[in-house]
Amino acid sequence: MSRDRYVDFLRAWAIGLVVLGHWLITALVREPGGEIRAPELLATVPWTQWLTLGFQIMPLFFLAGGHAAGGSWARARAAGGTAAGWVGARALRLLLPAAVYSGLVLSAVGICSAVGVDPNTLELVGWAMAMQFWFLPVYLLLSALTPPLHAAHRRWGLLVPVAMGAVALVVDTLVVTVHTPYVGLLDYVLVWGVAYQLGFCWREGLLTERRPLPAALAAGGAVAFAALITLGPFPVSLILVTGQTPSNTDPPSAAMLAWAVAQVGLCLLAAPAVRRLLDRERVWRAVGPVGGASMTLYLWHMLPVLIVAAAFYLTDLAPEPALGSAAWRELRLPWLLVLGVVLTGVVRALRPLERGLSLLHERTCPDPDFSRSSRSWLPWLGLAASVTALTRFATRGFAPDGRFPVLPTLGLLLGTALLTARRRTTADQDAGEPKEALRAAA
C-alpha cells in the first residue's frame, strides 16, 4: 500500500514503448541466397527518425529508478545498513535475470558455432539479442553511486542535477568540437544521472512544491531540444543511426539531455491525472502485471523477432514490400500483433524461471550491513566485472564476428558468482536479530 503506483506505471509504460519501438524499427529482408538481413530502418527511411521522439523513453526509467533507489537507500541507512550490502542487493535484482538470459543465449551461440552456422547470421542474431544491454551497465553504475549521489542530494538538493547537467554540456562540447577521445563516456553517467538525480528530488517534493517548475522543465527542455536540432549540429533521431555525427545517444548529447528534462516535466504534469486513473482497481490490475514482468519483457522481447523470422521469412510466407512504402506501413500492425502473441507465450513459459530467480535472490541477497565483514570488497569486485562484461555485450553483441565471446562470458560468470556468494560470517549469524529489519529496509 505504501508503493507509489505512478512510479510503477512509469516503468510499465517505458517497457511497453521500448518493446514497441524496437519491434517497429526492426525490418527483415530475405536475400536471394536465403539469408535474412536486417537493414537499418532509421537510415533507410529517414522520416522514421522523428518517431524516436516518442519511443526514446529511457529518461523515465532513470527518473523512476532514482525515485525508488532514493527511498530504498534512505530506509537502509536509517536501519543501520551500509553501501556494500545495499548496492549488492540492488545489483542482484538486475544481474540474476540478465546472467540467466545471457547464459541461455550464449549456450545457443556456442551450439550454433560448433555446428557451423553462418558467422554473419550468428553475429546478426547475437547483436539482436544484446541490443538492449546498454542500459544495464549504466544503471548498475548509477546504483553503485547512489550513496554519494544521495548524500549530495541531501546537502544541495536541486543544485546537484543542475551541476551534473552543466558538466555534461561541457563534456559534450569537447566531444563535438575537439573530438576528445573517451571523455564522452562521462556523459553516460552525467546525462542519465540527471534524470536519476531528479528522481531523488521528485520523491522529496522538490520538483512539485513550486507549481510552475514542472511546466518550466517541460517547456524549457522542449525549446532547448528544438534549438539544438535546428540551429545546432545534432540530429533529430534519439536512437543511434549509423553514420550520423554527432549522435544523440553515443554518447548522450546535449539534445538528449534537453529531451530528458522535457520528459521529466511532462511526467510531473501528467502525474495527478494518471494517479487518479491508477486508483481504479480495474486500471491498476491491467498495469501491475506489466511492471512486475518488466525485466523479463526487457530482456526477452527480441526473441519473438527471431521466432517470427524463422517461421515466416525463412519459409517465404512473409510479404516483403519496399521499406517505407504504404504497403509496408500497413503491415506494421499485423507484425506487432504477431510479435505480441509470441511474446505472451514466451513470458508465460518463463514464469517458472522467474519464480526460481526470485528464490535464488532471497537466498543470495547480501545483508545490508555486509560491509562490516572481512569480505566487503566482494560486491564491488563483482559489480566491476559484471559491468565490464555487460558493456562488452552491449557494444559487440553475443557473437562478435560470428564467434563465441570467451572473455566477456568469463567476466559475467565471475561477477555474478561474487555477488551471489554466501556472505554471512559466523559473527553475522550470531548477531541474528537485526538482520530481518535491515533486509526489509533494503
PDB file of C-alpha atoms in Angstrom, residues 70-245:
ATOM      1  CA  GLY A  70      16.379   7.206  -3.006  1.00  0.00           C
ATOM      2  CA  GLY A  71      13.701   5.772  -0.736  1.00  0.00           C
ATOM      3  CA  SER A  72      15.343   2.346  -0.519  1.00  0.00           C
ATOM      4  CA  TRP A  73      18.769   3.743   0.403  1.00  0.00           C
ATOM      5  CA  ALA A  74      17.279   6.166   2.932  1.00  0.00           C
ATOM      6  CA  ARG A  75      15.469   3.287   4.666  1.00  0.00           C
ATOM      7  CA  ALA A  76      18.584   1.114   4.644  1.00  0.00           C
ATOM      8  CA  ARG A  77      20.682   3.911   6.172  1.00  0.00           C
ATOM      9  CA  ALA A  78      18.087   4.520   8.873  1.00  0.00           C
ATOM     10  CA  ALA A  79      18.150   0.801   9.747  1.00  0.00           C
ATOM     11  CA  GLY A  80      21.960   0.759  10.006  1.00  0.00           C
ATOM     12  CA  GLY A  81      22.714  -0.687   6.585  1.00  0.00           C
ATOM     13  CA  THR A  82      25.831   0.085   4.585  1.00  0.00           C
ATOM     14  CA  ALA A  83      26.667   0.793   0.966  1.00  0.00           C
ATOM     15  CA  ALA A  84      28.238  -2.573   0.039  1.00  0.00           C
ATOM     16  CA  GLY A  85      25.256  -4.617   1.179  1.00  0.00           C
ATOM     17  CA  TRP A  86      22.684  -2.266  -0.305  1.00  0.00           C
ATOM     18  CA  VAL A  87      24.468  -1.957  -3.666  1.00  0.00           C
ATOM     19  CA  GLY A  88      24.955  -5.726  -3.814  1.00  0.00           C
ATOM     20  CA  ALA A  89      21.268  -6.350  -3.172  1.00  0.00           C
ATOM     21  CA  ARG A  90      20.171  -3.796  -5.782  1.00  0.00           C
ATOM     22  CA  ALA A  91      22.640  -5.115  -8.367  1.00  0.00           C
ATOM     23  CA  LEU A  92      21.411  -8.676  -7.969  1.00  0.00           C
ATOM     24  CA  ARG A  93      17.882  -7.665  -8.972  1.00  0.00           C
ATOM     25  CA  LEU A  94      19.230  -6.853 -12.419  1.00  0.00           C
ATOM     26  CA  LEU A  95      22.163  -9.241 -12.673  1.00  0.00           C
ATOM     27  CA  LEU A  96      20.443 -12.517 -11.843  1.00  0.00           C
ATOM     28  CA  PRO A  97      17.891 -12.368 -14.694  1.00  0.00           C
ATOM     29  CA  ALA A  98      20.473 -10.784 -17.012  1.00  0.00           C
ATOM     30  CA  ALA A  99      23.001 -13.530 -16.228  1.00  0.00           C
ATOM     31  CA  VAL A 100      20.463 -16.322 -16.811  1.00  0.00           C
ATOM     32  CA  TYR A 101      19.337 -14.711 -20.064  1.00  0.00           C
ATOM     33  CA  SER A 102      22.956 -14.302 -21.176  1.00  0.00           C
ATOM     34  CA  GLY A 103      23.777 -17.866 -20.221  1.00  0.00           C
ATOM     35  CA  LEU A 104      20.936 -19.264 -22.326  1.00  0.00           C
ATOM     36  CA  VAL A 105      21.760 -17.066 -25.322  1.00  0.00           C
ATOM     37  CA  LEU A 106      25.479 -17.837 -25.063  1.00  0.00           C
ATOM     38  CA  SER A 107      24.728 -21.557 -24.875  1.00  0.00           C
ATOM     39  CA  ALA A 108      22.774 -21.242 -28.112  1.00  0.00           C
ATOM     40  CA  VAL A 109      25.632 -19.267 -29.679  1.00  0.00           C
ATOM     41  CA  GLY A 110      28.128 -21.938 -28.666  1.00  0.00           C
ATOM     42  CA  ILE A 111      25.996 -24.731 -30.135  1.00  0.00           C
ATOM     43  CA  CYS A 112      25.358 -22.836 -33.371  1.00  0.00           C
ATOM     44  CA  SER A 113      29.039 -22.010 -33.732  1.00  0.00           C
ATOM     45  CA  ALA A 114      30.000 -25.653 -33.169  1.00  0.00           C
ATOM     46  CA  VAL A 115      27.610 -26.955 -35.832  1.00  0.00           C
ATOM     47  CA  GLY A 116      28.811 -24.418 -38.399  1.00  0.00           C
ATOM     48  CA  VAL A 117      26.060 -21.792 -38.573  1.00  0.00           C
ATOM     49  CA  ASP A 118      26.994 -18.950 -40.931  1.00  0.00           C
ATOM     50  CA  PRO A 119      29.098 -16.441 -38.914  1.00  0.00           C
ATOM     51  CA  ASN A 120      27.322 -13.404 -40.385  1.00  0.00           C
ATOM     52  CA  THR A 121      23.914 -14.781 -39.412  1.00  0.00           C
ATOM     53  CA  LEU A 122      25.188 -15.677 -35.955  1.00  0.00           C
ATOM     54  CA  GLU A 123      26.627 -12.190 -35.494  1.00  0.00           C
ATOM     55  CA  LEU A 124      23.315 -10.591 -36.519  1.00  0.00           C
ATOM     56  CA  VAL A 125      21.329 -12.779 -34.107  1.00  0.00           C
ATOM     57  CA  GLY A 126      23.850 -12.134 -31.324  1.00  0.00           C
ATOM     58  CA  TRP A 127      23.552  -8.397 -31.861  1.00  0.00           C
ATOM     59  CA  ALA A 128      19.733  -8.518 -31.876  1.00  0.00           C
ATOM     60  CA  MET A 129      19.656 -10.391 -28.573  1.00  0.00           C
ATOM     61  CA  ALA A 130      22.036  -7.893 -26.917  1.00  0.00           C
ATOM     62  CA  MET A 131      20.828  -4.596 -28.399  1.00  0.00           C
ATOM     63  CA  GLN A 132      19.045  -3.628 -25.156  1.00  0.00           C
ATOM     64  CA  PHE A 133      22.034  -4.338 -22.900  1.00  0.00           C
ATOM     65  CA  TRP A 134      23.466  -0.786 -22.988  1.00  0.00           C
ATOM     66  CA  PHE A 135      21.024   0.197 -20.262  1.00  0.00           C
ATOM     67  CA  LEU A 136      22.265  -2.346 -17.706  1.00  0.00           C
ATOM     68  CA  PRO A 137      25.867  -1.169 -17.119  1.00  0.00           C
ATOM     69  CA  VAL A 138      24.787   2.474 -16.926  1.00  0.00           C
ATOM     70  CA  TYR A 139      22.010   1.706 -14.441  1.00  0.00           C
ATOM     71  CA  LEU A 140      24.330  -0.506 -12.360  1.00  0.00           C
ATOM     72  CA  LEU A 141      26.915   2.288 -12.209  1.00  0.00           C
ATOM     73  CA  LEU A 142      24.302   4.779 -11.024  1.00  0.00           C
ATOM     74  CA  SER A 143      23.101   2.261  -8.439  1.00  0.00           C
ATOM     75  CA  ALA A 144      26.666   1.907  -7.168  1.00  0.00           C
ATOM     76  CA  LEU A 145      26.964   5.708  -6.986  1.00  0.00           C
ATOM     77  CA  THR A 146      23.638   6.110  -5.167  1.00  0.00           C
ATOM     78  CA  PRO A 147      25.120   6.531  -1.637  1.00  0.00           C
ATOM     79  CA  PRO A 148      27.341   9.516  -2.568  1.00  0.00           C
ATOM     80  CA  LEU A 149      24.774  10.928  -5.002  1.00  0.00           C
ATOM     81  CA  HIS A 150      22.071  10.769  -2.347  1.00  0.00           C
ATOM     82  CA  ALA A 151      24.402  12.361   0.205  1.00  0.00           C
ATOM     83  CA  ALA A 152      24.965  15.232  -2.233  1.00  0.00           C
ATOM     84  CA  HIS A 153      21.213  15.466  -2.757  1.00  0.00           C
ATOM     85  CA  ARG A 154      20.561  15.740   0.981  1.00  0.00           C
ATOM     86  CA  ARG A 155      23.006  18.633   1.200  1.00  0.00           C
ATOM     87  CA  TRP A 156      22.409  20.577  -2.016  1.00  0.00           C
ATOM     88  CA  GLY A 157      19.090  19.354  -3.444  1.00  0.00           C
ATOM     89  CA  LEU A 158      18.292  20.617  -6.948  1.00  0.00           C
ATOM     90  CA  LEU A 159      21.748  22.122  -7.355  1.00  0.00           C
ATOM     91  CA  VAL A 160      23.162  18.614  -7.896  1.00  0.00           C
ATOM     92  CA  PRO A 161      21.311  17.774 -11.154  1.00  0.00           C
ATOM     93  CA  VAL A 162      21.915  21.352 -12.337  1.00  0.00           C
ATOM     94  CA  ALA A 163      25.669  20.927 -11.769  1.00  0.00           C
ATOM     95  CA  MET A 164      25.675  17.487 -13.405  1.00  0.00           C
ATOM     96  CA  GLY A 165      23.870  18.915 -16.424  1.00  0.00           C
ATOM     97  CA  ALA A 166      26.367  21.775 -16.694  1.00  0.00           C
ATOM     98  CA  VAL A 167      29.312  19.369 -16.631  1.00  0.00           C
ATOM     99  CA  ALA A 168      27.555  17.178 -19.219  1.00  0.00           C
ATOM    100  CA  LEU A 169      27.268  20.194 -21.538  1.00  0.00           C
ATOM    101  CA  VAL A 170      31.000  20.902 -21.168  1.00  0.00           C
ATOM    102  CA  VAL A 171      31.802  17.274 -21.939  1.00  0.00           C
ATOM    103  CA  ASP A 172      29.521  17.289 -24.984  1.00  0.00           C
ATOM    104  CA  THR A 173      31.143  20.470 -26.246  1.00  0.00           C
ATOM    105  CA  LEU A 174      34.532  18.740 -26.104  1.00  0.00           C
ATOM    106  CA  VAL A 175      33.105  15.714 -27.928  1.00  0.00           C
ATOM    107  CA  VAL A 176      31.514  17.769 -30.723  1.00  0.00           C
ATOM    108  CA  THR A 177      34.200  20.413 -31.254  1.00  0.00           C
ATOM    109  CA  VAL A 178      37.538  18.926 -30.200  1.00  0.00           C
ATOM    110  CA  HIS A 179      36.591  15.250 -30.608  1.00  0.00           C
ATOM    111  CA  THR A 180      38.358  14.424 -27.365  1.00  0.00           C
ATOM    112  CA  PRO A 181      38.557  10.603 -27.160  1.00  0.00           C
ATOM    113  CA  TYR A 182      36.882   8.732 -24.297  1.00  0.00           C
ATOM    114  CA  VAL A 183      35.735  11.885 -22.472  1.00  0.00           C
ATOM    115  CA  GLY A 184      32.270  11.343 -23.924  1.00  0.00           C
ATOM    116  CA  LEU A 185      31.900   8.219 -21.788  1.00  0.00           C
ATOM    117  CA  LEU A 186      31.312  10.531 -18.818  1.00  0.00           C
ATOM    118  CA  ASP A 187      28.048  11.671 -20.356  1.00  0.00           C
ATOM    119  CA  TYR A 188      26.565   8.194 -19.989  1.00  0.00           C
ATOM    120  CA  VAL A 189      26.644   8.747 -16.237  1.00  0.00           C
ATOM    121  CA  LEU A 190      26.094  12.524 -16.289  1.00  0.00           C
ATOM    122  CA  VAL A 191      23.142  12.789 -18.692  1.00  0.00           C
ATOM    123  CA  TRP A 192      21.261   9.756 -17.440  1.00  0.00           C
ATOM    124  CA  GLY A 193      22.388  10.686 -13.938  1.00  0.00           C
ATOM    125  CA  VAL A 194      20.493  13.976 -14.208  1.00  0.00           C
ATOM    126  CA  ALA A 195      17.212  12.063 -14.625  1.00  0.00           C
ATOM    127  CA  TYR A 196      18.242   9.677 -11.813  1.00  0.00           C
ATOM    128  CA  GLN A 197      19.059  12.578  -9.503  1.00  0.00           C
ATOM    129  CA  LEU A 198      15.791  14.301 -10.377  1.00  0.00           C
ATOM    130  CA  GLY A 199      14.129  11.121  -9.130  1.00  0.00           C
ATOM    131  CA  PHE A 200      15.562  11.872  -5.661  1.00  0.00           C
ATOM    132  CA  CYS A 201      14.209  15.408  -5.882  1.00  0.00           C
ATOM    133  CA  TRP A 202      10.811  14.235  -7.060  1.00  0.00           C
ATOM    134  CA  ARG A 203      10.451  11.800  -4.180  1.00  0.00           C
ATOM    135  CA  GLU A 204      11.035  14.542  -1.627  1.00  0.00           C
ATOM    136  CA  GLY A 205       8.747  17.064  -3.301  1.00  0.00           C
ATOM    137  CA  LEU A 206      11.432  19.441  -4.572  1.00  0.00           C
ATOM    138  CA  LEU A 207      10.021  19.306  -8.108  1.00  0.00           C
ATOM    139  CA  THR A 208       6.374  19.728  -7.152  1.00  0.00           C
ATOM    140  CA  GLU A 209       6.415  22.182  -4.258  1.00  0.00           C
ATOM    141  CA  ARG A 210       6.735  25.030  -6.772  1.00  0.00           C
ATOM    142  CA  ARG A 211       3.804  24.691  -9.166  1.00  0.00           C
ATOM    143  CA  PRO A 212       5.425  26.375 -12.219  1.00  0.00           C
ATOM    144  CA  LEU A 213       8.520  24.127 -12.086  1.00  0.00           C
ATOM    145  CA  PRO A 214       7.149  21.052 -13.962  1.00  0.00           C
ATOM    146  CA  ALA A 215       5.800  23.256 -16.754  1.00  0.00           C
ATOM    147  CA  ALA A 216       9.114  25.138 -16.888  1.00  0.00           C
ATOM    148  CA  LEU A 217      11.041  21.870 -17.202  1.00  0.00           C
ATOM    149  CA  ALA A 218       8.758  20.613 -19.970  1.00  0.00           C
ATOM    150  CA  ALA A 219       8.763  23.846 -21.956  1.00  0.00           C
ATOM    151  CA  GLY A 220      12.407  24.690 -21.370  1.00  0.00           C
ATOM    152  CA  GLY A 221      13.601  21.214 -22.312  1.00  0.00           C
ATOM    153  CA  ALA A 222      11.448  21.116 -25.448  1.00  0.00           C
ATOM    154  CA  VAL A 223      12.591  24.573 -26.613  1.00  0.00           C
ATOM    155  CA  ALA A 224      16.231  23.709 -25.972  1.00  0.00           C
ATOM    156  CA  PHE A 225      15.874  20.446 -27.890  1.00  0.00           C
ATOM    157  CA  ALA A 226      14.241  22.221 -30.850  1.00  0.00           C
ATOM    158  CA  ALA A 227      17.038  24.809 -30.902  1.00  0.00           C
ATOM    159  CA  LEU A 228      19.778  22.188 -30.714  1.00  0.00           C
ATOM    160  CA  ILE A 229      18.447  20.162 -33.659  1.00  0.00           C
ATOM    161  CA  THR A 230      17.596  23.155 -35.855  1.00  0.00           C
ATOM    162  CA  LEU A 231      20.365  25.625 -35.052  1.00  0.00           C
ATOM    163  CA  GLY A 232      22.895  23.229 -33.590  1.00  0.00           C
ATOM    164  CA  PRO A 233      24.718  20.209 -35.007  1.00  0.00           C
ATOM    165  CA  PHE A 234      22.506  17.491 -33.523  1.00  0.00           C
ATOM    166  CA  PRO A 235      20.214  15.162 -35.489  1.00  0.00           C
ATOM    167  CA  VAL A 236      16.574  14.628 -34.630  1.00  0.00           C
ATOM    168  CA  SER A 237      16.994  10.899 -34.032  1.00  0.00           C
ATOM    169  CA  LEU A 238      17.203   9.955 -30.356  1.00  0.00           C
ATOM    170  CA  ILE A 239      18.436   6.477 -31.300  1.00  0.00           C
ATOM    171  CA  LEU A 240      21.833   5.770 -32.832  1.00  0.00           C
ATOM    172  CA  VAL A 241      21.901   5.956 -36.632  1.00  0.00           C
ATOM    173  CA  THR A 242      24.976   4.660 -38.401  1.00  0.00           C
ATOM    174  CA  GLY A 243      26.972   7.461 -39.986  1.00  0.00           C
ATOM    175  CA  GLN A 244      25.332  10.336 -38.100  1.00  0.00           C
ATOM    176  CA  THR A 245      27.834  12.615 -36.386  1.00  0.00           C
TER     177      THR A 245
END
